């Protein structure tokens, strides 16, 4: 058996002056695969920031341009322990607000597919449409990981107790709207589609409390909730051994989102020799 540590993290506007502290912190987490969102300006100067970040972590980087606000995606993997056999920067062919990339990786065993995405921040109906592109990866036996900022709570998460604390002009981003135009609870249709398709929630699978990943940074949206997720397709669900949200004063100072990490235990099988991507 072989252990794989996979994380997801939203950098917040490319990291800004927090960039090096983020790289230093994540470099200590012993990650094999890391999915990053909001890699703004990481494409400039020959992808200088991306290369510096990858070099600090001792990893290889795969870049996926975003369709909006330059909130690019970067997937990093630890070569040669992890090998990339193919990479598609946007498997949804421009249909996402941002993008969804797919890296086909081998880790001392069968290939796994890592989907890195950042769902629409502005509309639950948009997120639900984006989820339609993702459900196929939860087919029986499929060895896929869905990671990223999904901008939606898990079905197991607590409901927001007081919507009056959130400005009314932001309700359309987060709340379910009824046919008469009134608003109800949080809009989780996108998540419901993923769960129905059989993407596993590590929190539910391990029977552990929900840990919040966002909602502590922006004074106009102070709402501790889970927005960042790692979900496992049926072929990988039984490999899950650990789930972590790194919630400390330090991580809360580095971004408006917290790092999320899963540990998987995979069967070790013979694989073909791999080459550097």
XYZ file of N, CA and C in Angstrom, residues 5-268:
792
model
N -1.038 12.130 0.072
C -1.602 13.304 0.740
C -1.934 14.346 -0.326
N -3.213 14.712 -0.378
C -3.709 15.630 -1.398
C -4.427 16.790 -0.730
N -4.095 18.012 -1.158
C -4.681 19.198 -0.546
C -5.300 20.134 -1.561
N -6.165 21.025 -1.056
C -6.720 22.099 -1.867
C -6.645 23.392 -1.079
N -6.420 24.505 -1.808
C -6.203 25.782 -1.120
C -6.492 26.936 -2.060
N -7.285 27.891 -1.589
C -7.537 29.131 -2.323
C -6.565 30.189 -1.804
N -5.744 30.721 -2.703
C -4.646 31.612 -2.331
C -5.087 33.028 -1.967
N -6.255 33.455 -2.445
C -6.757 34.820 -2.324
C -5.911 35.774 -3.168
N -6.391 36.034 -4.369
C -5.751 36.995 -5.273
C -4.275 36.694 -5.529
N -3.967 35.426 -5.702
C -2.603 35.041 -6.044
C -1.630 35.020 -4.895
N -2.104 35.329 -3.704
C -1.233 35.320 -2.531
C -0.725 36.680 -2.127
N -0.628 37.604 -3.093
C -0.144 38.940 -2.749
C 1.180 38.888 -2.001
N 1.295 39.716 -0.959
C 2.530 39.703 -0.168
C 2.556 38.540 0.817
N 1.531 37.708 0.785
C 1.484 36.499 1.622
C 2.064 35.301 0.882
N 2.489 35.504 -0.343
C 2.907 34.434 -1.238
C 3.985 33.531 -0.630
N 5.064 34.123 -0.155
C 6.177 33.320 0.348
C 5.824 32.615 1.655
N 5.031 33.257 2.493
C 4.596 32.609 3.732
C 3.672 31.432 3.420
N 2.837 31.584 2.398
C 1.982 30.470 1.993
C 2.817 29.295 1.491
N 3.807 29.593 0.659
C 4.670 28.542 0.130
C 5.428 27.840 1.254
N 5.915 28.617 2.206
C 6.649 28.029 3.323
C 5.752 27.116 4.149
N 4.531 27.577 4.431
C 3.618 26.779 5.241
C 3.217 25.492 4.523
N 2.805 25.622 3.270
C 2.371 24.446 2.534
C 3.525 23.487 2.268
N 4.729 24.023 2.166
C 5.887 23.177 1.957
C 6.168 22.250 3.118
N 5.628 22.577 4.282
C 5.841 21.732 5.471
C 4.765 20.658 5.626
N 3.797 20.607 4.712
C 2.670 19.691 4.881
C 2.877 18.328 4.228
N 4.014 18.113 3.595
C 4.339 16.805 3.008
C 3.258 16.355 2.026
N 2.874 17.249 1.131
C 1.819 16.947 0.176
C 2.377 16.281 -1.088
N 1.602 15.365 -1.627
C 1.951 14.732 -2.895
C 1.257 15.416 -4.064
N 0.067 15.944 -3.821
C -0.703 16.658 -4.828
C -1.344 17.868 -4.150
N -1.332 19.010 -4.827
C -1.918 20.223 -4.269
C -2.682 20.968 -5.362
N -3.960 21.234 -5.103
C -4.800 21.986 -6.029
C -4.962 23.405 -5.501
N -4.596 24.388 -6.313
C -4.653 25.790 -5.916
C -5.671 26.539 -6.770
N -6.374 27.467 -6.122
C -7.300 28.345 -6.826
C -6.887 29.807 -6.596
N -7.384 30.670 -7.464
C -7.064 32.102 -7.447
C -5.567 32.355 -7.583
N -4.948 31.679 -8.528
C -3.523 31.909 -8.816
C -3.388 33.123 -9.741
N -3.866 34.257 -9.260
C -3.839 35.486 -10.056
C -2.409 35.955 -10.293
N -2.152 36.332 -11.535
C -0.865 36.869 -11.983
C 0.229 35.797 -11.997
N -0.140 34.555 -11.782
C 0.855 33.485 -11.823
C 1.272 33.143 -13.253
N 0.594 33.727 -14.234
C 0.963 33.500 -15.623
C 1.912 34.571 -16.151
N 2.170 35.593 -15.357
C 3.011 36.690 -15.813
C 4.492 36.334 -15.747
N 5.283 37.023 -16.558
C 6.741 36.841 -16.569
C 7.136 35.376 -16.717
N 6.494 34.718 -17.681
C 6.822 33.314 -17.911
C 6.415 32.402 -16.776
N 5.278 32.711 -16.148
C 4.768 31.936 -15.006
C 5.760 31.932 -13.836
N 6.354 33.095 -13.601
C 7.415 33.191 -12.597
C 6.934 32.787 -11.202
N 5.772 33.285 -10.808
C 5.281 32.952 -9.468
C 4.976 31.462 -9.350
N 4.379 30.899 -10.359
C 4.079 29.479 -10.325
C 5.352 28.647 -10.206
N 6.353 29.027 -10.973
C 7.610 28.282 -10.934
C 8.301 28.411 -9.575
N 8.258 29.611 -9.003
C 8.887 29.818 -7.692
C 8.164 29.016 -6.615
N 6.853 29.008 -6.666
C 6.059 28.260 -5.690
C 6.348 26.768 -5.812
N 6.329 26.266 -7.046
C 6.588 24.849 -7.278
C 7.994 24.463 -6.840
N 8.969 25.302 -7.137
C 10.347 25.010 -6.734
C 10.474 24.942 -5.216
N 9.803 25.853 -4.517
C 9.885 25.856 -3.057
C 9.300 24.574 -2.479
N 8.235 24.070 -3.086
C 7.598 22.857 -2.590
C 8.255 21.597 -3.145
N 9.153 21.750 -4.112
C 9.775 20.583 -4.731
C 8.790 19.784 -5.557
N 7.904 20.493 -6.285
C 6.847 19.843 -7.037
C 6.826 20.348 -8.472
N 6.100 19.642 -9.326
C 5.849 20.054 -10.699
C 4.496 20.750 -10.764
N 4.338 21.713 -11.667
C 3.125 22.518 -11.712
C 2.443 22.421 -13.069
N 1.101 22.378 -13.015
C 0.255 22.361 -14.203
C -0.693 23.551 -14.120
N -0.731 24.371 -15.161
C -1.464 25.637 -15.150
C -2.741 25.535 -15.967
N -3.841 26.048 -15.389
C -5.125 26.081 -16.093
C -5.679 27.495 -16.016
N -5.791 28.197 -17.141
C -6.293 29.579 -17.115
C -7.776 29.635 -16.778
N -8.151 30.661 -16.024
C -9.551 30.880 -15.680
C -10.239 31.707 -16.761
N -11.537 31.517 -16.884
C -12.331 32.303 -17.822
C -12.743 33.653 -17.258
N -12.537 33.867 -15.943
C -13.012 35.096 -15.303
C -12.029 35.588 -14.248
N -11.808 36.886 -14.221
C -11.069 37.555 -13.156
C -9.658 37.023 -12.948
N -9.150 36.285 -13.923
C -7.773 35.752 -13.859
C -7.552 34.883 -12.626
N -8.619 34.264 -12.151
C -8.510 33.366 -10.997
C -8.090 31.978 -11.484
N -6.828 31.870 -11.902
C -6.333 30.656 -12.533
C -6.222 29.504 -11.531
N -6.132 28.305 -12.071
C -5.954 27.095 -11.281
C -4.553 26.547 -11.514
N -3.956 26.008 -10.461
C -2.661 25.333 -10.579
C -2.741 24.015 -9.818
N -2.319 22.949 -10.467
C -2.234 21.636 -9.828
C -0.769 21.249 -9.740
N -0.319 20.952 -8.535
C 1.078 20.568 -8.317
C 1.158 19.105 -7.903
N 2.216 18.427 -8.333
C 2.407 17.016 -7.965
C 3.891 16.761 -7.718
N 4.150 15.790 -6.841
C 5.523 15.522 -6.410
C 6.146 14.430 -7.287
N 6.836 14.873 -8.323
C 7.531 13.968 -9.235
C 8.888 13.577 -8.634
N 9.353 12.319 -8.762
C 8.800 11.234 -9.582
C 7.869 10.289 -8.814
N 7.638 10.562 -7.535
C 6.716 9.691 -6.795
C 5.341 9.695 -7.449
N 4.914 10.860 -7.895
C 3.656 11.011 -8.618
C 3.989 11.395 -10.051
N 3.376 10.719 -11.004
C 3.626 11.003 -12.413
C 2.338 11.465 -13.085
N 2.458 12.411 -13.977
C 1.325 12.908 -14.746
C 1.363 12.279 -16.136
N 0.320 11.539 -16.478
C 0.255 10.907 -17.794
C -0.465 11.784 -18.805
N -1.357 12.660 -18.338
C -2.000 13.623 -19.239
C -2.635 14.732 -18.414
N -2.842 15.882 -19.071
C -3.430 17.030 -18.385
C -4.301 17.806 -19.357
N -5.523 18.119 -18.903
C -6.438 18.944 -19.684
C -6.769 20.184 -18.855
N -6.402 21.363 -19.328
C -6.624 22.584 -18.551
C -8.083 22.922 -18.324
N -8.977 22.484 -19.224
C -10.394 22.828 -19.051
C -11.258 21.752 -19.691
N -11.673 20.771 -18.886
C -12.478 19.668 -19.419
C -13.911 20.098 -19.710
N -14.327 21.270 -19.237
C -15.680 21.771 -19.507
C -15.723 22.705 -20.710
N -14.608 22.872 -21.363
C -14.541 23.606 -22.635
C -15.140 25.005 -22.542
N -14.745 25.742 -21.491
C -15.149 27.133 -21.367
C -16.516 27.359 -20.763
N -17.168 26.314 -20.261
C -18.524 26.453 -19.743
C -18.580 26.875 -18.277
N -17.432 26.875 -17.573
C -17.407 27.260 -16.158
C -17.117 28.753 -16.020
N -17.594 29.336 -14.918
C -17.243 30.717 -14.599
C -15.719 30.855 -14.532
N -15.072 29.900 -13.897
C -13.609 29.867 -13.871
C -13.120 28.747 -14.795
N -12.928 27.558 -14.281
C -12.476 26.424 -15.099
C -12.527 25.170 -14.243
N -12.352 24.030 -14.884
C -12.124 22.768 -14.183
C -11.069 22.009 -14.972
N -9.939 21.753 -14.334
C -8.851 21.038 -14.993
C -8.850 19.579 -14.550
N -8.209 18.739 -15.347
C -8.094 17.321 -14.995
C -6.671 16.858 -15.226
N -6.063 16.347 -14.161
C -4.731 15.750 -14.248
C -4.861 14.249 -14.017
N -4.366 13.451 -14.947
C -4.344 12.007 -14.799
C -2.981 11.642 -14.212
N -3.005 11.109 -13.011
C -1.781 10.869 -12.248
C -1.652 9.400 -11.870
N -0.421 8.925 -11.777
C -0.158 7.592 -11.240
C 0.670 7.755 -9.971
N 0.324 6.957 -8.966
C 0.996 7.017 -7.671
C 1.294 5.596 -7.228
N 2.369 5.024 -7.746
C 2.747 3.655 -7.391
C 1.570 2.690 -7.523
N 0.732 2.920 -8.523
C -0.434 2.076 -8.687
C -1.293 2.563 -9.829
N -2.579 2.214 -9.786
C -3.473 2.613 -10.881
C -3.576 4.129 -10.998
N -3.986 4.556 -12.160
C -4.134 5.981 -12.416
C -5.314 6.556 -11.652
N -5.152 7.781 -11.159
C -6.259 8.523 -10.564
C -6.424 9.826 -11.338
N -7.640 10.338 -11.338
C -7.934 11.602 -12.006
C -8.189 12.660 -10.946
N -7.479 13.774 -11.037
C -7.629 14.863 -10.079
C -8.266 16.051 -10.789
N -9.480 16.387 -10.356
C -10.206 17.538 -10.882
C -10.000 18.709 -9.940
N -9.476 19.789 -10.461
C -9.255 21.015 -9.696
C -10.207 22.063 -10.241
N -11.038 22.659 -9.368
C -12.014 23.612 -9.871
C -12.325 24.704 -8.864
N -12.980 25.730 -9.354
C -13.444 26.862 -8.553
C -14.811 27.211 -9.118
N -15.872 26.782 -8.431
C -17.214 26.996 -8.949
C -17.621 28.458 -8.816
N -18.655 28.827 -9.548
C -19.106 30.214 -9.610
C -19.401 30.780 -8.227
N -18.869 31.960 -7.907
C -19.128 32.566 -6.602
C -20.419 33.369 -6.555
N -21.048 33.596 -7.703
C -22.135 34.567 -7.765
C -23.538 33.978 -7.825
N -23.669 32.699 -8.135
C -25.006 32.178 -8.415
C -25.091 30.683 -8.135
N -26.083 30.303 -7.324
C -26.307 28.894 -7.065
C -26.736 28.141 -8.305
N -27.530 28.779 -9.167
C -27.956 28.112 -10.392
C -26.770 27.879 -11.328
N -25.817 28.815 -11.343
C -24.604 28.615 -12.144
C -23.783 27.459 -11.603
N -23.661 27.383 -10.284
C -22.927 26.269 -9.682
C -23.596 24.937 -9.993
N -24.925 24.928 -9.981
C -25.640 23.688 -10.281
C -25.370 23.240 -11.714
N -25.326 24.182 -12.648
C -25.010 23.832 -14.033
C -23.572 23.318 -14.145
N -22.668 23.918 -13.402
C -21.282 23.443 -13.426
C -21.181 22.034 -12.847
N -21.965 21.756 -11.817
C -21.950 20.424 -11.218
C -22.361 19.361 -12.226
N -23.212 19.726 -13.179
C -23.634 18.770 -14.208
C -22.450 18.237 -15.008
N -21.388 19.034 -15.132
C -20.193 18.588 -15.847
C -19.338 17.639 -15.006
N -19.561 17.635 -13.704
C -18.694 16.893 -12.797
C -19.232 15.530 -12.399
N -20.546 15.356 -12.458
C -21.141 14.128 -11.919
C -20.666 12.869 -12.644
N -20.303 12.973 -13.914
C -19.851 11.782 -14.642
C -18.600 11.169 -14.017
N -17.835 11.976 -13.309
C -16.606 11.464 -12.702
C -16.870 10.636 -11.445
N -18.125 10.542 -11.030
C -18.493 9.703 -9.889
C -19.102 8.383 -10.342
N -18.878 7.997 -11.575
C -19.396 6.729 -12.076
C -18.813 5.570 -11.268
N -19.531 4.458 -11.147
C -19.045 3.306 -10.368
C -17.636 2.894 -10.775
N -16.782 2.755 -9.783
C -15.418 2.311 -10.017
C -14.457 3.394 -10.463
N -14.951 4.581 -10.743
C -14.068 5.644 -11.244
C -13.155 6.144 -10.126
N -11.881 6.300 -10.428
C -10.884 6.712 -9.437
C -10.591 8.201 -9.642
N -11.521 9.028 -9.157
C -11.405 10.474 -9.345
C -11.496 11.191 -8.013
N -10.787 12.327 -7.942
C -10.845 13.234 -6.795
C -11.312 14.588 -7.315
N -12.302 15.144 -6.668
C -12.771 16.491 -6.979
C -12.334 17.408 -5.854
N -11.525 18.420 -6.178
C -10.981 19.301 -5.152
C -11.103 20.749 -5.588
N -11.373 21.624 -4.626
C -11.388 23.040 -4.944
C -12.353 23.831 -4.097
N -12.465 25.107 -4.444
C -13.453 25.949 -3.790
C -14.766 25.800 -4.547
N -15.718 25.133 -3.925
C -16.985 24.857 -4.592
C -18.036 25.919 -4.293
N -17.753 26.816 -3.359
C -18.676 27.910 -3.043
C -20.061 27.410 -2.653
N -20.115 26.258 -2.011
C -21.380 25.694 -1.547
C -21.091 24.835 -0.318
N -22.023 24.846 0.622
C -21.871 24.032 1.818
C -22.133 22.562 1.513
N -21.617 21.694 2.378
C -21.941 20.289 2.290
C -23.354 20.030 2.796
N -23.928 18.928 2.369
C -25.279 18.607 2.817
C -25.323 18.298 4.301
N -24.189 17.894 4.866
C -24.141 17.573 6.290
C -23.887 18.802 7.160
N -23.641 19.962 6.544
C -23.255 21.160 7.288
C -24.477 21.839 7.906
N -24.253 22.553 9.012
C -25.319 23.296 9.671
C -25.821 24.415 8.779
N -27.107 24.713 8.926
C -27.690 25.841 8.214
C -27.237 27.144 8.863
N -27.163 28.197 8.054
C -26.852 29.512 8.604
C -27.992 29.939 9.520
N -27.703 30.325 10.771
C -28.773 30.626 11.722
C -29.463 31.970 11.502
N -28.761 32.960 10.939
C -29.329 34.298 10.868
C -28.936 34.962 9.552
N -29.810 34.891 8.557
C -29.506 35.498 7.270
C -29.511 37.020 7.346
N -30.111 37.587 8.364
C -30.134 39.049 8.484
C -28.741 39.625 8.716
N -27.818 38.784 9.159
C -26.450 39.250 9.393
C -25.658 39.376 8.096
N -26.204 38.839 7.002
C -25.543 38.938 5.706
C -26.257 40.005 4.877
N -25.525 40.945 4.276
C -26.170 41.997 3.483
C -27.111 41.428 2.425
N -28.258 42.074 2.252
C -29.283 41.557 1.354
C -28.807 41.455 -0.091
N -27.887 42.343 -0.484
C -27.436 42.299 -1.872
C -26.540 41.083 -2.142
N -26.165 40.349 -1.092
C -25.359 39.138 -1.258
C -26.187 37.863 -1.111
N -27.474 37.993 -0.800
C -28.306 36.803 -0.596
C -28.387 35.947 -1.859
N -28.402 36.589 -3.026
C -28.530 35.822 -4.268
C -27.343 34.893 -4.503
N -26.222 35.171 -3.870
C -25.050 34.315 -4.026
C -25.178 33.019 -3.224
N -25.880 33.108 -2.105
C -25.819 32.017 -1.136
C -27.136 31.304 -0.866
N -28.266 31.957 -1.131
C -29.542 31.414 -0.690
C -30.361 30.831 -1.849
N -31.165 29.856 -1.516
C -32.061 29.242 -2.476
C -33.248 30.166 -2.716
N -33.547 30.436 -3.978
C -34.669 31.307 -4.298
C -35.867 30.478 -4.755
N -37.030 30.755 -4.153
C -38.251 30.048 -4.486
C -38.867 30.624 -5.757
N -39.868 29.926 -6.296
C -40.500 30.347 -7.551
C -41.201 31.692 -7.427
N -41.598 32.065 -6.192
C -42.257 33.365 -6.013
C -41.259 34.507 -5.799
N -39.970 34.187 -5.866
C -38.939 35.207 -5.705
C -38.401 35.346 -4.305
N -39.058 34.743 -3.327
C -38.573 34.818 -1.948
C -37.385 33.877 -1.757
N -36.642 34.135 -0.688
C -35.449 33.337 -0.415
C -35.668 32.394 0.758
N -35.025 31.241 0.667
C -35.064 30.262 1.742
C -33.691 30.065 2.341
N -33.327 28.837 2.595
C -32.035 28.525 3.197
C -30.911 28.564 2.175
N -29.757 28.048 2.546
C -28.597 28.094 1.656
C -28.825 27.208 0.430
N -28.354 27.678 -0.707
C -28.531 26.980 -1.969
C -27.458 25.895 -2.084
N -27.889 24.639 -1.963
C -26.954 23.517 -2.005
C -27.267 22.562 -3.152
N -27.951 23.066 -4.178
C -28.328 22.196 -5.276
C -27.106 21.588 -5.949
N -26.058 22.370 -6.156
C -24.844 21.834 -6.782
C -24.284 20.686 -5.962
N -24.240 20.858 -4.638
C -23.731 19.798 -3.786
C -24.645 18.584 -3.796
N -25.951 18.818 -3.825
C -26.895 17.708 -3.863
C -26.672 16.854 -5.109
N -26.363 17.493 -6.234
C -26.085 16.746 -7.458
C -24.832 15.882 -7.310
N -23.807 16.436 -6.685
C -22.563 15.683 -6.492
C -22.771 14.507 -5.542
N -23.516 14.738 -4.486
C -23.780 13.671 -3.519
C -24.639 12.576 -4.149
N -25.667 12.980 -4.895
C -26.519 11.992 -5.559
C -25.715 11.139 -6.538
N -24.727 11.750 -7.181
C -23.896 11.018 -8.135
C -22.927 10.067 -7.450
N -22.823 10.158 -6.113
C -21.993 9.275 -5.276
C -20.576 9.778 -5.059
N -20.382 11.088 -5.124
C -19.132 11.641 -4.618
C -19.182 11.595 -3.090
N -18.168 11.025 -2.483
C -18.131 10.846 -1.031
C -17.598 12.092 -0.332
N -18.287 12.479 0.747
C -17.831 13.555 1.621
C -16.982 12.927 2.727
N -15.687 13.259 2.834
C -14.850 12.661 3.888
C -15.399 12.870 5.290
N -16.030 14.013 5.539
C -16.591 14.277 6.857
C -17.645 13.227 7.212
N -18.535 12.959 6.281
C -19.578 11.957 6.504
C -18.988 10.557 6.594
N -18.051 10.243 5.709
C -17.473 8.900 5.674
C -16.720 8.565 6.955
N -16.019 9.561 7.504
C -15.224 9.327 8.715
C -16.012 9.604 9.993
N -17.207 10.176 9.850
C -18.034 10.451 11.026
C -17.417 11.476 11.951
N -16.854 12.543 11.365
C -16.196 13.579 12.163
C -16.968 14.887 12.035
N -16.769 15.828 12.961
C -17.482 17.108 12.878
C -17.079 17.908 11.643
N -18.019 18.700 11.154
C -17.733 19.600 10.035
C -16.820 20.719 10.513
N -15.753 20.962 9.778
C -14.838 22.067 10.080
C -15.011 23.145 9.024
N -15.199 24.379 9.446
C -15.389 25.486 8.518
C -14.080 25.832 7.809
N -14.192 26.343 6.582
C -12.994 26.687 5.814
C -12.977 28.143 5.343
N -14.061 28.898 5.564
C -14.130 30.273 5.048
C -15.132 31.070 5.873
N -15.177 32.389 5.587
C -16.167 33.249 6.220
C -15.657 34.040 7.404
N -14.337 34.113 7.581
C -13.746 34.807 8.724
C -12.964 36.053 8.316
N -12.843 36.334 7.025
C -11.919 37.348 6.529
C -12.604 38.664 6.185
N -13.609 38.604 5.327
C -14.293 39.788 4.817
C -15.336 40.267 5.832
N -15.221 41.491 6.340
C -16.158 41.961 7.368
C -17.609 42.038 6.889
N -17.833 42.067 5.570
C -19.207 42.111 5.067
C -19.804 40.719 4.901
N -18.987 39.690 5.025
C -19.485 38.312 4.891
C -18.912 37.431 5.998
N -19.094 37.854 7.227
C -18.600 37.072 8.358
C -19.580 35.931 8.620
N -19.240 34.789 8.087
C -20.111 33.619 8.154
C -19.231 32.375 8.059
N -18.857 31.817 9.188
C -18.034 30.616 9.179
C -18.810 29.474 8.530
N -18.259 28.936 7.450
C -18.923 27.849 6.754
C -17.878 27.056 5.966
N -18.288 25.945 5.416
C -17.399 25.106 4.612
C -17.657 25.380 3.143
N -16.657 25.938 2.478
C -16.754 26.278 1.064
C -15.762 25.483 0.224
N -14.718 24.959 0.865
C -13.645 24.240 0.189
C -13.796 22.745 0.461
N -13.709 21.957 -0.604
C -14.032 20.535 -0.471
C -13.045 19.661 -1.227
N -12.910 18.441 -0.727
C -12.298 17.351 -1.480
C -13.298 16.206 -1.442
N -13.754 15.785 -2.614
C -14.763 14.734 -2.734
C -14.178 13.567 -3.521
N -14.556 12.356 -3.146
C -13.969 11.154 -3.721
C -15.005 10.360 -4.501
N -14.649 9.967 -5.725
C -15.500 9.098 -6.519
C -15.493 7.687 -5.923
N -16.455 6.847 -6.290
C -16.588 5.515 -5.674
C -15.322 4.674 -5.694
N -14.523 4.787 -6.755
C -13.322 3.970 -6.843
C -12.231 4.345 -5.866
N -12.363 5.503 -5.202
C -11.360 5.949 -4.234
C -11.916 6.095 -2.823
N -13.215 6.010 -2.665
C -13.828 6.270 -1.360
C -13.270 5.356 -0.269
N -13.010 4.095 -0.606
C -12.521 3.152 0.407
C -11.062 3.393 0.757
N -10.382 4.276 0.005
C -8.967 4.568 0.271
C -8.779 5.680 1.300
N -9.857 6.353 1.666
C -9.771 7.483 2.586
C -9.371 7.033 3.986
N -8.349 7.688 4.554
C -7.935 7.372 5.925
C -7.929 8.592 6.843
N -7.845 9.808 6.276
C -7.771 10.987 7.133
C -8.251 12.217 6.371
N -8.830 13.162 7.125
C -9.303 14.425 6.576
C -8.926 15.531 7.551
N -8.360 16.640 7.040
C -7.908 17.724 7.905
C -8.270 19.081 7.310
N -8.677 19.991 8.154
C -8.758 21.408 7.821
C -7.765 22.113 8.730
N -6.787 22.791 8.158
C -5.705 23.399 8.928
C -6.140 24.789 9.390
N -6.780 24.820 10.548
C -7.380 26.040 11.082
C -6.573 26.528 12.277
N -5.724 27.525 12.053
C -4.914 28.128 13.099
C -4.900 29.635 12.892
N -4.403 30.364 13.866
C -4.249 31.804 13.672
C -3.356 32.094 12.471
N -2.341 31.258 12.282
C -1.422 31.448 11.165
C -2.136 31.272 9.832
N -2.879 30.178 9.650
C -3.533 29.953 8.371
C -4.629 30.988 8.123
N -5.279 31.467 9.168
C -6.305 32.494 8.985
C -5.693 33.833 8.584
N -4.405 34.015 8.817
C -3.740 35.258 8.412
C -3.209 35.194 6.983
N -3.206 34.012 6.382
C -2.587 33.831 5.073
C -3.571 33.902 3.909
N -4.860 33.665 4.166
C -5.846 33.695 3.093
C -7.236 33.744 3.702
N -8.231 34.005 2.857
C -9.620 33.970 3.328
C -10.202 32.564 3.266
N -9.366 31.584 2.915
C -9.764 30.169 2.919
C -8.684 29.351 3.615
N -9.088 28.254 4.217
C -8.168 27.385 4.931
C -7.789 26.176 4.073
N -6.572 25.665 4.243
C -6.176 24.464 3.502
C -6.963 23.243 3.975
N -7.336 22.404 3.019
C -8.015 21.139 3.295
C -7.150 20.014 2.732
N -6.963 18.959 3.523
C -6.079 17.852 3.122
C -6.764 16.523 3.402
N -6.661 15.590 2.452
C -7.063 14.212 2.704
C -5.846 13.316 2.561
N -5.867 12.218 3.286
C -4.853 11.183 3.151
C -5.536 9.931 2.621
N -4.986 9.389 1.540
C -5.521 8.177 0.924
C -4.486 7.067 1.023
N -4.943 5.863 1.217
C -4.076 4.685 1.194
C -4.438 3.875 -0.034
N -3.519 3.821 -0.992
C -3.782 3.228 -2.296
C -3.058 1.898 -2.446
N -3.648 0.963 -3.199
C -2.945 -0.303 -3.460
C -1.713 -0.053 -4.304
N -0.635 -0.727 -3.964
C 0.614 -0.541 -4.702
C 0.697 -1.596 -5.790
